[in-house]
Amino acid sequence: MTEHRLTARRWQAIQQNDHQFDDQFWYGVTTTKIFCRPSCASRLPIQTHIRIFLSPQEAIAAGFRPCKRCAPTGQPVTNQTWVTEIDQILTAHFKDSLSMTTLAALAHGSESYIRHTYKRVTGQTPQQKLIDLRLTEAATLLTTTTQSISWIAAESGIPNTAYFTTAFKTKFHVSPSHYRKEAQHANR
Ligand SMILES: [Zn+2]
């Protein structure tokens, strides 16, 4: 019968990027919810985070997404699909100190390739998008809470208040405190 265990032989195949095992099994990584062929050159996952699948369909049914790098379904993942996945990662993590290295690991691609592809499809870099998400969140918090600017900056994922204020002015053309006053005025 079907066998979903991570056997020693399979683990070895994953470690060695062994092409001989492609189309025999696929592996998903529970922390990223991405699945790969055994031969994939992506970063080696932690053994306990691996789930074995016997078909790509099985992995998709379990909620895993195909890796961009090794295209485990046999069809290349389109750039648009990939950008959507990167957006999901950015939205889920913008409040944390998400580095581009971490993003690259989560999205299974090199930093330069991610930046290039993301910019080509969306017109902005992942870093710009990240700042945008953080400032949009900050603007919401400014108008919906009475918390201090430094608290809001940290809560939005930009713990450096001076940098936050500068970036905020660049996007909204007013300071955070001015933005809050205007919003209060508009709501009266
Ligand atoms: Zn892969």
mmCIF file of N, CA and C in Angstrom, residues 23 28 55 61-63 74 111 123 128 137 140 142 144 153 180 182:
data_model
loop_
_atom_site.group_PDB
_atom_site.id
_atom_site.type_symbol
_atom_site.label_atom_id
_atom_site.label_comp_id
_atom_site.label_asym_id
_atom_site.label_seq_id
_atom_site.Cartn_x
_atom_site.Cartn_y
_atom_site.Cartn_z
ATOM 1 N N ASP A 23 9.145 12.098 -9.461
ATOM 2 C CA ASP A 23 7.969 11.343 -9.911
ATOM 3 C C ASP A 23 7.729 10.062 -9.095
ATOM 4 N N GLY A 28 6.488 17.999 1.067
ATOM 5 C CA GLY A 28 6.034 19.321 1.467
ATOM 6 C C GLY A 28 6.742 19.729 2.747
ATOM 7 N N SER A 55 1.803 11.985 -4.916
ATOM 8 C CA SER A 55 1.466 12.667 -6.166
ATOM 9 C C SER A 55 1.372 14.168 -5.868
ATOM 10 N N ALA A 61 -4.077 18.929 -2.472
ATOM 11 C CA ALA A 61 -5.273 18.644 -1.672
ATOM 12 C C ALA A 61 -5.016 18.888 -0.181
ATOM 13 N N ALA A 62 -3.771 18.713 0.234
ATOM 14 C CA ALA A 62 -3.416 18.933 1.639
ATOM 15 C C ALA A 62 -3.103 20.401 1.930
ATOM 16 N N GLY A 63 -3.266 21.265 0.909
ATOM 17 C CA GLY A 63 -3.092 22.699 1.124
ATOM 18 C C GLY A 63 -1.692 23.212 0.844
ATOM 19 N N GLY A 74 4.940 19.718 -12.774
ATOM 20 C CA GLY A 74 5.302 19.541 -14.171
ATOM 21 C C GLY A 74 4.983 20.772 -14.993
ATOM 22 N N GLU A 111 17.073 35.947 -3.683
ATOM 23 C CA GLU A 111 16.647 37.329 -3.407
ATOM 24 C C GLU A 111 16.589 38.157 -4.684
ATOM 25 N N GLY A 123 5.617 46.448 -10.577
ATOM 26 C CA GLY A 123 6.133 47.808 -10.703
ATOM 27 C C GLY A 123 6.839 48.302 -9.455
ATOM 28 N N GLN A 128 9.626 47.798 -1.213
ATOM 29 C CA GLN A 128 8.699 48.939 -1.320
ATOM 30 C C GLN A 128 7.292 48.521 -0.897
ATOM 31 N N GLU A 137 -0.910 50.273 7.443
ATOM 32 C CA GLU A 137 -1.333 49.803 8.764
ATOM 33 C C GLU A 137 -1.190 50.935 9.790
ATOM 34 N N THR A 140 -3.957 53.451 9.576
ATOM 35 C CA THR A 140 -5.183 52.933 10.204
ATOM 36 C C THR A 140 -5.100 53.066 11.718
ATOM 37 N N LEU A 142 -3.304 55.128 13.447
ATOM 38 C CA LEU A 142 -3.319 56.545 13.850
ATOM 39 C C LEU A 142 -4.744 57.054 14.004
ATOM 40 N N THR A 144 -7.511 55.027 14.404
ATOM 41 C CA THR A 144 -8.405 54.154 15.178
ATOM 42 C C THR A 144 -7.948 53.936 16.614
ATOM 43 N N ALA A 153 4.510 53.010 15.263
ATOM 44 C CA ALA A 153 5.615 52.689 14.352
ATOM 45 C C ALA A 153 6.085 51.252 14.590
ATOM 46 N N ARG A 180 -3.126 62.309 11.869
ATOM 47 C CA ARG A 180 -4.115 61.959 12.900
ATOM 48 C C ARG A 180 -5.072 63.144 13.152
ATOM 49 N N GLU A 182 -5.833 65.609 11.171
ATOM 50 C CA GLU A 182 -6.726 65.801 10.001
ATOM 51 C C GLU A 182 -7.870 64.802 10.004
#
